[in-house]
Short mmCIF file of C-alpha atoms in Angstrom, two decimals:
data_model
loop_
_atom_site.label_atom_id
_atom_site.label_comp_id
_atom_site.label_asym_id
_atom_site.label_seq_id
_atom_site.Cartn_x
_atom_site.Cartn_y
_atom_site.Cartn_z
CA MET A 758 2.59 -3.23 12.47
CA LYS A 759 5.25 -3.71 15.16
CA VAL A 760 7.33 -0.65 15.95
CA CYS A 761 10.89 -1.42 16.94
CA PRO A 762 11.63 -0.14 20.44
CA ALA A 763 15.30 0.63 19.44
CA CYS A 764 14.83 2.45 16.18
CA GLN A 765 11.18 3.06 15.75
CA PHE A 766 11.09 1.22 12.33
CA HIS A 767 7.62 -0.12 11.42
CA ASN A 768 7.85 -3.80 10.93
CA ARG A 769 5.43 -6.39 9.58
CA GLU A 770 3.49 -8.48 12.12
CA GLY A 771 5.02 -11.89 12.93
CA LEU A 772 8.67 -10.80 12.97
CA TYR A 773 10.97 -11.64 15.92
CA PHE A 774 13.62 -9.04 15.00
CA CYS A 775 13.57 -5.59 13.49
CA ASP A 776 14.16 -5.61 9.67
CA ASP A 777 16.02 -2.31 9.97
CA CYS A 778 18.31 -2.70 12.96
CA GLY A 779 18.10 -6.39 13.94
CA SER A 780 16.80 -5.55 17.60
CA PRO A 781 14.40 -7.97 19.21
CA LEU A 782 10.71 -7.06 18.77
CA PHE A 783 9.50 -9.41 21.37
CA GLY A 784 7.09 -10.64 18.63
CA ASP A 785 6.42 -13.88 20.73
CA GLN A 786 4.78 -11.97 23.43
CA GLU A 787 1.51 -9.99 23.64
CA GLU A 788 0.80 -7.49 26.34
CA VAL A 789 -2.60 -7.82 27.93
CA THR A 790 -4.05 -5.37 30.53
CA ILE A 791 -6.04 -6.90 33.36
CA THR A 792 -8.07 -4.59 35.67
CA VAL A 793 -8.15 -5.90 39.28
CA PRO A 794 -11.33 -5.14 41.26
CA PHE A 795 -10.72 -2.68 44.08
CA THR A 796 -13.04 -2.96 47.02
CA GLN A 797 -12.00 0.03 49.10
CA LYS A 798 -13.70 3.28 48.72
CA LEU A 799 -11.43 5.92 47.14
CA ASN A 800 -11.35 9.64 48.13
CA ASN A 801 -10.94 12.24 45.41
CA ASN A 802 -7.09 12.42 46.06
CA SER A 803 -6.45 8.76 45.69
CA ALA A 804 -4.84 6.88 42.86
CA PRO A 805 -6.97 4.86 40.48
CA PRO A 806 -7.28 1.08 40.91
CA ALA A 807 -4.13 -0.94 40.27
CA VAL A 808 -3.57 -2.38 36.80
CA ILE A 809 -1.52 -5.45 36.41
CA GLN A 810 0.38 -6.23 33.21
CA GLU A 811 0.36 -9.86 32.06
CA ILE A 812 2.48 -11.28 29.28
CA LYS A 813 1.01 -14.15 27.16
CA ASN A 814 2.98 -16.28 24.65
CA VAL A 815 1.66 -15.87 21.14
CA THR A 816 3.18 -17.60 18.20
CA PRO A 817 3.46 -15.29 15.20
CA VAL A 818 2.40 -16.91 12.03
CA GLY A 819 3.23 -15.94 8.41
CA THR A 820 1.67 -17.77 5.42
CA THR A 821 3.05 -21.08 4.26
CA VAL A 822 1.28 -20.92 0.93
CA LEU A 823 3.14 -20.01 -2.25
CA LYS A 824 1.22 -18.51 -5.10
CA SER A 825 2.28 -19.04 -8.71
CA THR A 826 3.65 -15.50 -8.75
CA THR A 827 5.62 -15.74 -5.47
CA VAL A 828 9.19 -14.66 -5.51
CA LEU A 829 11.45 -15.40 -2.48
CA VAL A 830 13.37 -12.52 -0.94
CA VAL A 831 16.24 -13.56 1.29
CA LYS A 832 17.44 -10.72 3.38
CA PHE A 833 20.84 -11.04 5.05
CA LYS A 834 21.11 -9.11 8.32
CA GLN A 835 24.95 -8.92 8.67
CA ALA A 836 25.49 -7.86 5.03
CA GLY A 837 22.32 -5.69 4.81
CA GLN A 838 21.75 -7.27 1.39
CA GLU A 839 18.97 -9.14 -0.14
CA VAL A 840 18.59 -11.72 -2.97
CA ARG A 841 15.40 -12.54 -4.98
CA LEU A 842 14.95 -16.13 -6.10
CA GLU A 843 12.31 -17.93 -8.11
CA PRO A 844 11.03 -20.88 -6.07
CA GLN A 845 12.29 -24.12 -7.69
CA THR A 846 12.10 -27.84 -6.83
CA GLU A 847 15.25 -27.34 -4.73
CA ILE A 848 17.64 -24.41 -3.96
CA VAL A 849 20.97 -25.39 -2.20
CA PHE A 850 22.61 -22.81 0.07
CA GLY A 851 26.29 -23.01 0.92
CA ARG A 852 29.79 -21.75 -0.11
CA SER A 853 31.37 -22.16 -3.57
CA ASP A 854 34.71 -23.98 -3.55
CA SER A 855 36.60 -24.62 -6.82
CA THR A 856 39.02 -27.16 -5.23
CA SER A 857 36.19 -29.41 -4.14
CA GLN A 858 34.08 -28.57 -7.23
CA THR A 859 31.24 -27.35 -4.98
CA TYR A 860 28.84 -24.82 -6.46
CA PRO A 861 25.59 -24.43 -4.54
CA ASP A 862 22.63 -22.64 -6.16
CA LEU A 863 23.06 -19.72 -3.79
CA ASP A 864 26.63 -18.96 -2.85
CA LEU A 865 26.59 -17.38 0.55
CA THR A 866 30.19 -16.36 0.42
CA PRO A 867 29.59 -12.67 -0.40
CA TYR A 868 27.44 -12.42 2.75
CA GLY A 869 30.18 -13.45 5.21
CA ALA A 870 29.45 -17.25 5.00
CA LEU A 871 33.03 -18.39 5.72
CA ASP A 872 33.42 -16.32 8.91
CA CYS A 873 29.85 -17.44 10.01
CA GLY A 874 30.57 -21.14 9.70
CA VAL A 875 28.49 -21.95 6.64
CA SER A 876 29.33 -25.42 5.09
CA ARG A 877 29.82 -25.84 1.36
CA THR A 878 26.46 -27.52 1.03
CA HIS A 879 24.76 -26.25 4.14
CA ALA A 880 21.01 -26.44 3.63
CA ALA A 881 18.28 -26.70 0.99
CA ILE A 882 14.90 -25.22 0.40
CA ARG A 883 12.68 -27.67 -1.22
CA ARG A 884 9.25 -26.92 -2.80
CA LYS A 885 6.54 -29.43 -1.90
CA ASP A 886 3.26 -28.57 -3.62
CA ASN A 887 2.46 -24.92 -2.58
CA SER A 888 4.86 -24.69 0.36
CA LEU A 889 8.64 -24.70 1.13
CA MET A 890 10.57 -26.93 3.47
CA LEU A 891 14.09 -26.18 4.85
CA VAL A 892 16.37 -29.12 5.14
CA ASP A 893 19.79 -29.15 6.90
CA LEU A 894 22.31 -31.00 4.68
CA ASN A 895 24.39 -32.41 7.50
CA SER A 896 26.09 -29.07 7.97
CA THR A 897 28.86 -28.63 10.57
CA ASN A 898 27.33 -25.67 12.41
CA GLY A 899 23.63 -26.33 12.02
CA THR A 900 20.59 -24.69 10.43
CA PHE A 901 17.97 -22.86 12.60
CA ILE A 902 14.50 -21.58 12.01
CA ASN A 903 13.45 -18.81 14.38
CA GLY A 904 16.23 -19.69 16.73
CA GLN A 905 15.42 -23.50 16.89
CA GLN A 906 17.98 -25.87 15.46
CA ILE A 907 16.49 -28.31 12.94
CA PRO A 908 17.85 -31.93 12.87
CA PRO A 909 19.74 -32.83 9.70
CA GLU A 910 17.88 -34.35 6.85
CA GLN A 911 14.44 -33.62 8.36
CA PRO A 912 12.33 -31.13 6.29
CA HIS A 913 10.70 -28.19 8.19
CA ILE A 914 8.11 -26.00 6.77
CA ILE A 915 9.05 -22.35 6.10
CA ARG A 916 6.67 -19.38 6.73
CA ASP A 917 6.76 -15.93 5.30
CA GLY A 918 9.11 -13.74 7.48
CA ASP A 919 10.76 -16.72 9.24
CA GLU A 920 14.46 -16.10 10.40
CA ILE A 921 16.70 -18.75 8.93
CA GLN A 922 20.29 -19.17 10.27
CA PHE A 923 23.07 -20.93 8.50
CA GLY A 924 25.68 -21.53 11.12
CA LYS A 925 25.93 -17.86 12.43
CA LEU A 926 24.79 -16.20 9.13
CA VAL A 927 21.34 -14.84 9.75
CA ALA A 928 18.68 -14.18 7.13
CA ASN A 929 14.93 -13.57 6.84
CA ILE A 930 12.89 -15.11 4.09
CA TYR A 931 9.87 -13.35 2.66
CA PHE A 932 7.22 -14.49 0.11
CA LYS A 933 6.59 -11.59 -2.40
CA SER A 934 3.78 -11.84 -4.97
#
């Protein structure tokens, strides 16, 4: 468990941001203590040997495997709401628009999509065997996984707990069995 330094919420391992308040968890770093040998003789009033803190980069890894009972939970940070979805061959994310007859599988409008720059057909999650792939559908403002923009039309694997960003709309995706 990772404890949020801002609100003390207990988060699952592998998250970059607190599920409760959205503060960074520094999940990509691990603190390691290294004891440095001290060669001088210490008297009883002296401080103990120096300890140096070193930061190592560690990539948190959630599972990529979907079970037959897996349900996707998409949790929207700005709106503080979540949506449960059955994994399908393809789930299109975007904004509904009756004028252009655009109706994505998951309409992100109730979660602030228009203000966050979400395109009408922004991105899709595609099932491939027992895993999920995120594909940007040539959106105007981009699609990101854990802060990294993905190129349009190039599938990228999704892991449990990943942060997905549609334009500026931020969500986390979880695999629940």
